[in-house]
Short mmCIF file of N, CA and C in Angstrom, two decimals:
data_model
loop_
_atom_site.label_atom_id
_atom_site.label_comp_id
_atom_site.label_asym_id
_atom_site.label_seq_id
_atom_site.Cartn_x
_atom_site.Cartn_y
_atom_site.Cartn_z
N MET A 1 184.51 100.33 227.94
CA MET A 1 183.57 99.86 226.94
C MET A 1 183.73 100.65 225.66
N SER A 2 183.58 99.99 224.55
CA SER A 2 183.71 100.67 223.27
C SER A 2 182.38 100.68 222.54
N GLU A 3 182.14 101.77 221.83
CA GLU A 3 180.92 101.87 221.04
C GLU A 3 181.09 101.06 219.76
N ALA A 4 180.09 100.28 219.44
CA ALA A 4 180.12 99.49 218.21
C ALA A 4 179.63 100.35 217.05
N PRO A 5 180.16 100.12 215.84
CA PRO A 5 179.75 100.91 214.67
C PRO A 5 178.48 100.33 214.03
N TYR A 6 177.33 100.66 214.60
CA TYR A 6 176.07 100.16 214.07
C TYR A 6 175.45 101.22 213.17
N ASN A 7 175.35 100.91 211.88
CA ASN A 7 174.80 101.84 210.90
C ASN A 7 173.35 101.54 210.56
N LYS A 8 172.90 100.34 210.88
CA LYS A 8 171.55 99.93 210.52
C LYS A 8 170.84 99.37 211.74
N GLY A 9 169.53 99.45 211.70
CA GLY A 9 168.72 98.85 212.74
C GLY A 9 167.81 97.79 212.15
N PHE A 10 167.60 96.71 212.89
CA PHE A 10 166.73 95.62 212.44
C PHE A 10 165.77 95.30 213.57
N PRO A 11 164.55 95.87 213.54
CA PRO A 11 163.59 95.58 214.59
C PRO A 11 162.95 94.21 214.40
N VAL A 12 162.89 93.44 215.48
CA VAL A 12 162.28 92.11 215.45
C VAL A 12 161.03 92.15 216.33
N SER A 13 159.89 91.83 215.75
CA SER A 13 158.63 91.80 216.50
C SER A 13 158.53 90.50 217.28
N TRP A 14 157.59 90.44 218.21
CA TRP A 14 157.32 89.20 218.94
C TRP A 14 156.94 88.09 217.96
N GLU A 15 156.13 88.43 216.96
CA GLU A 15 155.69 87.42 215.98
C GLU A 15 156.87 86.89 215.17
N GLN A 16 157.75 87.81 214.76
CA GLN A 16 158.91 87.36 213.98
C GLN A 16 159.84 86.51 214.84
N MET A 17 160.05 86.89 216.09
CA MET A 17 160.89 86.08 216.98
C MET A 17 160.30 84.68 217.12
N HIS A 18 158.98 84.61 217.28
CA HIS A 18 158.33 83.30 217.41
C HIS A 18 158.52 82.47 216.14
N ARG A 19 158.31 83.08 214.98
CA ARG A 19 158.49 82.37 213.69
C ARG A 19 159.93 81.90 213.54
N ASP A 20 160.88 82.80 213.81
CA ASP A 20 162.29 82.46 213.61
C ASP A 20 162.77 81.40 214.60
N ALA A 21 162.29 81.46 215.84
CA ALA A 21 162.66 80.43 216.83
C ALA A 21 162.07 79.08 216.44
N ARG A 22 160.84 79.09 215.92
CA ARG A 22 160.25 77.82 215.44
C ARG A 22 161.02 77.28 214.24
N ALA A 23 161.47 78.16 213.35
CA ALA A 23 162.28 77.73 212.21
C ALA A 23 163.59 77.09 212.69
N LEU A 24 164.18 77.67 213.73
CA LEU A 24 165.38 77.08 214.31
C LEU A 24 165.06 75.71 214.91
N ALA A 25 163.92 75.59 215.57
CA ALA A 25 163.51 74.29 216.15
C ALA A 25 163.41 73.23 215.06
N TRP A 26 162.87 73.59 213.89
CA TRP A 26 162.79 72.63 212.78
C TRP A 26 164.18 72.13 212.39
N ARG A 27 165.14 73.04 212.33
CA ARG A 27 166.51 72.65 211.98
C ARG A 27 167.14 71.77 213.05
N LEU A 28 166.81 72.06 214.30
CA LEU A 28 167.41 71.32 215.42
C LEU A 28 166.81 69.95 215.60
N LEU A 29 165.58 69.76 215.17
CA LEU A 29 164.88 68.49 215.35
C LEU A 29 165.69 67.32 214.79
N GLU A 30 166.23 67.49 213.60
CA GLU A 30 166.98 66.41 212.96
C GLU A 30 168.38 66.21 213.55
N LYS A 31 168.85 67.18 214.32
CA LYS A 31 170.20 67.08 214.89
C LYS A 31 170.19 66.49 216.30
N GLY A 32 169.01 66.38 216.92
CA GLY A 32 168.87 65.89 218.29
C GLY A 32 168.92 64.38 218.33
N PRO A 33 168.43 63.77 219.39
CA PRO A 33 167.71 64.38 220.51
C PRO A 33 168.67 65.03 221.51
N TYR A 34 168.10 65.92 222.31
CA TYR A 34 168.84 66.61 223.36
C TYR A 34 168.23 66.28 224.70
N LYS A 35 169.07 66.18 225.73
CA LYS A 35 168.58 65.94 227.09
C LYS A 35 167.97 67.20 227.67
N GLY A 36 168.50 68.36 227.27
CA GLY A 36 168.01 69.61 227.82
C GLY A 36 168.56 70.81 227.08
N ILE A 37 168.10 71.97 227.51
CA ILE A 37 168.51 73.25 226.93
C ILE A 37 169.24 74.06 227.98
N ILE A 38 170.28 74.73 227.53
CA ILE A 38 170.98 75.71 228.35
C ILE A 38 170.78 77.05 227.65
N ALA A 39 169.99 77.93 228.25
CA ALA A 39 169.75 79.25 227.69
C ALA A 39 170.80 80.22 228.21
N ILE A 40 171.32 81.05 227.32
CA ILE A 40 172.23 82.11 227.72
C ILE A 40 171.37 83.33 228.05
N THR A 41 171.45 83.78 229.32
CA THR A 41 170.61 84.90 229.73
C THR A 41 171.24 86.21 229.26
N ARG A 42 170.39 87.14 229.02
CA ARG A 42 168.93 87.11 229.07
C ARG A 42 168.35 86.84 227.69
N GLY A 43 169.09 87.16 226.65
CA GLY A 43 168.56 87.05 225.30
C GLY A 43 168.12 85.67 224.88
N GLY A 44 168.72 84.63 225.43
CA GLY A 44 168.36 83.28 225.03
C GLY A 44 167.11 82.73 225.70
N LEU A 45 166.57 83.43 226.69
CA LEU A 45 165.43 82.90 227.43
C LEU A 45 164.17 82.73 226.59
N VAL A 46 163.82 83.73 225.81
CA VAL A 46 162.60 83.65 225.00
C VAL A 46 162.72 82.59 223.91
N PRO A 47 163.78 82.61 223.08
CA PRO A 47 163.89 81.54 222.08
C PRO A 47 164.01 80.15 222.71
N ALA A 48 164.65 80.04 223.88
CA ALA A 48 164.77 78.74 224.55
C ALA A 48 163.40 78.21 224.95
N ALA A 49 162.52 79.08 225.42
CA ALA A 49 161.17 78.65 225.79
C ALA A 49 160.40 78.14 224.57
N ILE A 50 160.52 78.84 223.46
CA ILE A 50 159.83 78.43 222.24
C ILE A 50 160.39 77.10 221.73
N ILE A 51 161.70 76.99 221.69
CA ILE A 51 162.34 75.77 221.20
C ILE A 51 162.07 74.60 222.13
N ALA A 52 162.08 74.84 223.43
CA ALA A 52 161.76 73.78 224.39
C ALA A 52 160.36 73.22 224.13
N ARG A 53 159.41 74.09 223.86
CA ARG A 53 158.05 73.64 223.56
C ARG A 53 158.03 72.83 222.28
N GLU A 54 158.66 73.34 221.25
CA GLU A 54 158.62 72.69 219.93
C GLU A 54 159.34 71.34 219.92
N LEU A 55 160.40 71.21 220.71
CA LEU A 55 161.15 69.95 220.75
C LEU A 55 160.77 69.07 221.94
N ASP A 56 159.78 69.50 222.71
CA ASP A 56 159.30 68.78 223.88
C ASP A 56 160.43 68.49 224.87
N ILE A 57 161.20 69.54 225.15
CA ILE A 57 162.29 69.44 226.12
C ILE A 57 161.82 70.10 227.42
N ARG A 58 161.94 69.36 228.53
CA ARG A 58 161.48 69.86 229.83
C ARG A 58 162.61 70.32 230.73
N LEU A 59 163.83 69.89 230.47
CA LEU A 59 164.97 70.25 231.29
C LEU A 59 165.61 71.52 230.71
N ILE A 60 165.53 72.61 231.47
CA ILE A 60 166.08 73.88 231.01
C ILE A 60 166.92 74.48 232.13
N ASP A 61 168.13 74.89 231.78
CA ASP A 61 169.01 75.55 232.73
C ASP A 61 169.54 76.82 232.06
N THR A 62 170.31 77.60 232.80
CA THR A 62 170.86 78.83 232.25
C THR A 62 172.33 78.97 232.57
N VAL A 63 173.03 79.66 231.70
CA VAL A 63 174.30 80.26 232.03
C VAL A 63 174.04 81.76 231.95
N CYS A 64 174.60 82.47 232.90
CA CYS A 64 174.32 83.90 233.01
C CYS A 64 175.61 84.68 232.80
N VAL A 65 175.65 85.39 231.68
CA VAL A 65 176.83 86.14 231.28
C VAL A 65 176.40 87.55 230.91
N ARG A 66 177.11 88.52 231.42
CA ARG A 66 176.82 89.91 231.07
C ARG A 66 177.94 90.42 230.17
N SER A 67 177.56 90.95 228.99
CA SER A 67 178.57 91.48 228.08
C SER A 67 178.14 92.78 227.42
N TYR A 68 176.85 93.12 227.50
CA TYR A 68 176.35 94.33 226.85
C TYR A 68 175.72 95.26 227.86
N SER A 69 175.78 96.53 227.55
CA SER A 69 175.02 97.55 228.25
C SER A 69 174.57 98.52 227.17
N ASP A 70 173.28 98.55 226.89
CA ASP A 70 172.75 99.30 225.75
C ASP A 70 173.45 98.80 224.49
N LYS A 71 174.13 99.69 223.75
CA LYS A 71 174.81 99.26 222.53
C LYS A 71 176.31 99.15 222.72
N SER A 72 176.77 99.19 223.95
CA SER A 72 178.21 99.11 224.24
C SER A 72 178.57 97.73 224.74
N ARG A 73 179.75 97.28 224.34
CA ARG A 73 180.24 95.99 224.81
C ARG A 73 181.24 96.22 225.92
N GLY A 74 181.20 95.38 226.92
CA GLY A 74 182.15 95.46 228.01
C GLY A 74 182.86 94.13 228.18
N GLU A 75 183.56 94.00 229.27
CA GLU A 75 184.21 92.73 229.61
C GLU A 75 183.15 91.72 230.01
N LEU A 76 183.39 90.45 229.72
CA LEU A 76 182.45 89.41 230.11
C LEU A 76 182.46 89.24 231.62
N GLU A 77 181.28 89.11 232.16
CA GLU A 77 181.13 88.87 233.59
C GLU A 77 180.27 87.62 233.75
N TRP A 78 180.85 86.56 234.33
CA TRP A 78 180.12 85.32 234.58
C TRP A 78 179.32 85.48 235.88
N LEU A 79 178.01 85.40 235.77
CA LEU A 79 177.14 85.50 236.93
C LEU A 79 176.71 84.12 237.42
N LYS A 80 176.62 83.16 236.48
CA LYS A 80 176.24 81.78 236.82
C LYS A 80 176.73 80.85 235.72
N GLY A 81 177.43 79.81 236.10
CA GLY A 81 177.88 78.80 235.16
C GLY A 81 177.03 77.55 235.27
N ILE A 82 177.54 76.45 234.75
CA ILE A 82 176.83 75.18 234.78
C ILE A 82 177.86 74.05 234.82
N GLU A 83 177.51 72.96 235.45
CA GLU A 83 178.41 71.81 235.55
C GLU A 83 178.39 71.02 234.24
N GLY A 84 179.45 70.29 233.99
CA GLY A 84 179.53 69.39 232.85
C GLY A 84 180.14 70.04 231.63
N ASP A 85 180.19 69.24 230.54
CA ASP A 85 180.80 69.70 229.30
C ASP A 85 179.79 69.94 228.18
N GLY A 86 178.50 69.81 228.50
CA GLY A 86 177.46 70.08 227.52
C GLY A 86 177.02 68.88 226.69
N THR A 87 177.52 67.70 226.99
CA THR A 87 177.15 66.52 226.23
C THR A 87 175.63 66.35 226.20
N ASP A 88 175.08 66.17 225.00
CA ASP A 88 173.65 65.97 224.74
C ASP A 88 172.79 67.18 225.11
N MET A 89 173.42 68.34 225.28
CA MET A 89 172.68 69.55 225.63
C MET A 89 172.66 70.51 224.43
N LEU A 90 171.70 71.39 224.46
CA LEU A 90 171.49 72.38 223.42
C LEU A 90 171.63 73.76 224.04
N ILE A 91 172.60 74.54 223.57
CA ILE A 91 172.76 75.92 224.03
C ILE A 91 171.94 76.81 223.11
N ILE A 92 171.15 77.70 223.70
CA ILE A 92 170.32 78.62 222.91
C ILE A 92 170.62 80.06 223.31
N ASP A 93 170.81 80.91 222.30
CA ASP A 93 170.90 82.35 222.50
C ASP A 93 170.16 83.03 221.37
N ASP A 94 169.83 84.31 221.58
CA ASP A 94 169.12 85.04 220.54
C ASP A 94 170.04 85.38 219.38
N LEU A 95 171.31 85.69 219.68
CA LEU A 95 172.21 86.25 218.67
C LEU A 95 173.65 85.90 218.99
N VAL A 96 174.42 85.61 217.95
CA VAL A 96 175.87 85.61 218.09
C VAL A 96 176.35 86.81 217.28
N ASP A 97 177.05 87.73 217.95
CA ASP A 97 177.47 88.98 217.34
C ASP A 97 178.96 88.89 217.00
N THR A 98 179.82 89.35 217.88
CA THR A 98 181.27 89.25 217.63
C THR A 98 181.80 87.87 217.97
N GLY A 99 181.03 87.13 218.75
CA GLY A 99 181.44 85.79 219.15
C GLY A 99 182.11 85.75 220.51
N LYS A 100 182.26 86.89 221.16
CA LYS A 100 182.95 86.94 222.46
C LYS A 100 182.24 86.08 223.51
N THR A 101 180.94 86.30 223.67
CA THR A 101 180.17 85.50 224.64
C THR A 101 180.12 84.05 224.20
N ALA A 102 179.85 83.82 222.92
CA ALA A 102 179.75 82.46 222.40
C ALA A 102 181.03 81.67 222.62
N LYS A 103 182.18 82.29 222.40
CA LYS A 103 183.46 81.60 222.62
C LYS A 103 183.62 81.20 224.08
N ALA A 104 183.27 82.11 224.97
CA ALA A 104 183.40 81.83 226.40
C ALA A 104 182.49 80.69 226.82
N VAL A 105 181.25 80.68 226.32
CA VAL A 105 180.31 79.61 226.66
C VAL A 105 180.77 78.30 226.01
N ARG A 106 181.22 78.37 224.79
CA ARG A 106 181.70 77.18 224.06
C ARG A 106 182.89 76.55 224.80
N GLU A 107 183.77 77.36 225.36
CA GLU A 107 184.91 76.82 226.11
C GLU A 107 184.45 76.02 227.32
N LYS A 108 183.40 76.49 227.99
CA LYS A 108 182.90 75.80 229.19
C LYS A 108 182.03 74.59 228.84
N LEU A 109 181.38 74.61 227.67
CA LEU A 109 180.47 73.53 227.26
C LEU A 109 180.82 73.08 225.84
N PRO A 110 182.01 72.51 225.65
CA PRO A 110 182.48 72.21 224.30
C PRO A 110 181.68 71.13 223.56
N ASN A 111 180.95 70.28 224.27
CA ASN A 111 180.24 69.18 223.61
C ASN A 111 178.76 69.46 223.36
N ALA A 112 178.32 70.65 223.69
CA ALA A 112 176.92 71.02 223.44
C ALA A 112 176.74 71.45 221.99
N HIS A 113 175.50 71.33 221.51
CA HIS A 113 175.15 71.89 220.20
C HIS A 113 174.74 73.34 220.47
N PHE A 114 175.37 74.28 219.78
CA PHE A 114 175.16 75.70 220.04
C PHE A 114 174.31 76.28 218.91
N ALA A 115 173.15 76.84 219.25
CA ALA A 115 172.24 77.40 218.25
C ALA A 115 171.79 78.80 218.64
N THR A 116 171.74 79.67 217.65
CA THR A 116 171.22 81.02 217.85
C THR A 116 170.18 81.31 216.77
N VAL A 117 169.28 82.22 217.09
CA VAL A 117 168.27 82.60 216.10
C VAL A 117 168.93 83.45 215.02
N TYR A 118 169.74 84.41 215.43
CA TYR A 118 170.39 85.32 214.49
C TYR A 118 171.90 85.20 214.63
N ALA A 119 172.62 85.45 213.53
CA ALA A 119 174.09 85.37 213.55
C ALA A 119 174.66 86.49 212.70
N LYS A 120 175.76 87.05 213.19
CA LYS A 120 176.52 88.04 212.43
C LYS A 120 177.81 87.38 211.95
N PRO A 121 178.41 87.91 210.89
CA PRO A 121 179.58 87.26 210.29
C PRO A 121 180.73 86.96 211.25
N LEU A 122 181.04 87.85 212.18
CA LEU A 122 182.18 87.61 213.08
C LEU A 122 181.95 86.44 214.05
N GLY A 123 180.70 86.09 214.29
CA GLY A 123 180.43 85.03 215.26
C GLY A 123 179.83 83.76 214.70
N ARG A 124 179.42 83.77 213.46
CA ARG A 124 178.64 82.63 212.94
C ARG A 124 179.41 81.31 212.91
N GLU A 125 180.72 81.34 212.81
CA GLU A 125 181.50 80.10 212.78
C GLU A 125 181.55 79.41 214.15
N ILE A 126 181.24 80.15 215.20
CA ILE A 126 181.31 79.58 216.56
C ILE A 126 180.09 78.73 216.87
N VAL A 127 178.96 79.07 216.25
CA VAL A 127 177.73 78.34 216.53
C VAL A 127 177.53 77.22 215.51
N ASP A 128 176.75 76.22 215.91
CA ASP A 128 176.49 75.08 215.03
C ASP A 128 175.28 75.30 214.13
N SER A 129 174.31 76.06 214.62
CA SER A 129 173.07 76.29 213.87
C SER A 129 172.58 77.71 214.12
N PHE A 130 172.00 78.30 213.09
CA PHE A 130 171.31 79.58 213.21
C PHE A 130 170.30 79.69 212.07
N VAL A 131 169.41 80.66 212.16
CA VAL A 131 168.37 80.81 211.14
C VAL A 131 168.66 81.95 210.19
N THR A 132 168.97 83.13 210.72
CA THR A 132 169.09 84.33 209.89
C THR A 132 170.41 85.02 210.14
N GLU A 133 171.12 85.35 209.07
CA GLU A 133 172.34 86.12 209.19
C GLU A 133 172.04 87.59 208.92
N VAL A 134 172.61 88.45 209.75
CA VAL A 134 172.49 89.90 209.55
C VAL A 134 173.89 90.48 209.49
N SER A 135 174.02 91.64 208.85
CA SER A 135 175.34 92.24 208.69
C SER A 135 175.91 92.68 210.04
N GLN A 136 177.22 92.76 210.10
CA GLN A 136 177.91 93.09 211.35
C GLN A 136 177.55 94.49 211.84
N ASP A 137 177.23 95.40 210.92
CA ASP A 137 176.95 96.79 211.31
C ASP A 137 175.47 97.04 211.60
N THR A 138 174.72 95.97 211.87
CA THR A 138 173.29 96.09 212.17
C THR A 138 173.05 95.82 213.65
N TRP A 139 172.29 96.71 214.28
CA TRP A 139 171.86 96.50 215.66
C TRP A 139 170.48 95.87 215.60
N ILE A 140 170.31 94.73 216.24
CA ILE A 140 169.01 94.07 216.27
C ILE A 140 168.24 94.57 217.48
N TYR A 141 167.06 95.09 217.22
CA TYR A 141 166.17 95.55 218.29
C TYR A 141 165.19 94.43 218.60
N PHE A 142 165.40 93.75 219.71
CA PHE A 142 164.54 92.64 220.09
C PHE A 142 163.26 93.16 220.74
N PRO A 143 162.18 92.39 220.63
CA PRO A 143 160.88 92.90 221.11
C PRO A 143 160.87 93.22 222.60
N TRP A 144 161.67 92.54 223.40
CA TRP A 144 161.70 92.82 224.84
C TRP A 144 162.45 94.11 225.15
N ASP A 145 163.10 94.70 224.15
CA ASP A 145 163.81 95.97 224.35
C ASP A 145 163.09 97.16 223.74
N MET A 146 161.90 96.95 223.20
CA MET A 146 161.20 98.01 222.48
C MET A 146 159.79 98.21 223.03
N GLU A 147 159.24 99.36 222.68
CA GLU A 147 157.82 99.61 222.89
C GLU A 147 157.31 100.32 221.64
N LEU A 148 156.02 100.24 221.40
CA LEU A 148 155.45 100.85 220.21
C LEU A 148 155.54 102.36 220.28
N SER A 149 155.93 102.99 219.16
CA SER A 149 155.97 104.44 219.07
C SER A 149 155.90 104.85 217.61
N VAL A 150 155.58 106.10 217.37
CA VAL A 150 155.54 106.64 216.02
C VAL A 150 156.96 107.05 215.66
N ASN A 151 157.36 106.75 214.42
CA ASN A 151 158.69 107.18 213.99
C ASN A 151 158.66 107.67 212.56
N ALA A 152 159.69 108.39 212.19
CA ALA A 152 159.80 108.97 210.85
C ALA A 152 160.18 107.90 209.84
N PRO A 153 159.80 108.09 208.56
CA PRO A 153 160.23 107.17 207.49
C PRO A 153 161.76 107.10 207.40
N ILE A 154 162.29 106.01 206.91
CA ILE A 154 163.73 105.82 206.79
C ILE A 154 164.38 106.95 206.01
N SER A 155 163.72 107.39 204.92
CA SER A 155 164.29 108.45 204.08
C SER A 155 164.51 109.74 204.87
N GLU A 156 163.62 110.04 205.82
CA GLU A 156 163.76 111.25 206.63
C GLU A 156 164.83 111.08 207.69
N ARG A 157 165.00 109.89 208.22
CA ARG A 157 166.01 109.66 209.24
C ARG A 157 167.41 109.63 208.67
N ALA A 158 167.54 109.35 207.37
CA ALA A 158 168.87 109.24 206.73
C ALA A 158 169.48 110.61 206.43
N ARG A 159 168.70 111.65 206.54
CA ARG A 159 169.21 113.00 206.22
C ARG A 159 170.09 113.55 207.29
#
């Protein structure tokens, strides 16, 4: 596993994730309809639930791929796949980073519409829709990975 060069942090609150997932649902509404959602675990589960509600989609499945451990990337490990080529389906993930996971999922489901809440430059061309682009050197702290704590101002941490 190699350490990624993350120079910045971008914390996402539960409220912001909800707003951004709903904004993605607005964009997806005009591109549908979709028969169902395929969430990429684990990061895609929360946005998939929000988008499923907003688009009134009841059929939800998962593909389970492991590629991260903390801030390190490893080899892709397929834990669960899905049948078919993705026709009329919507793939949801929280983030496309380098595009490694996205490429692997896209290869297995080439006809699905692929949407992420956040996208980084190296992976954004692989997905069809996203809401917010962040720089490649930014680590996104998702609400399910954080807990509330006191921290120093940015100016003090930069020293």
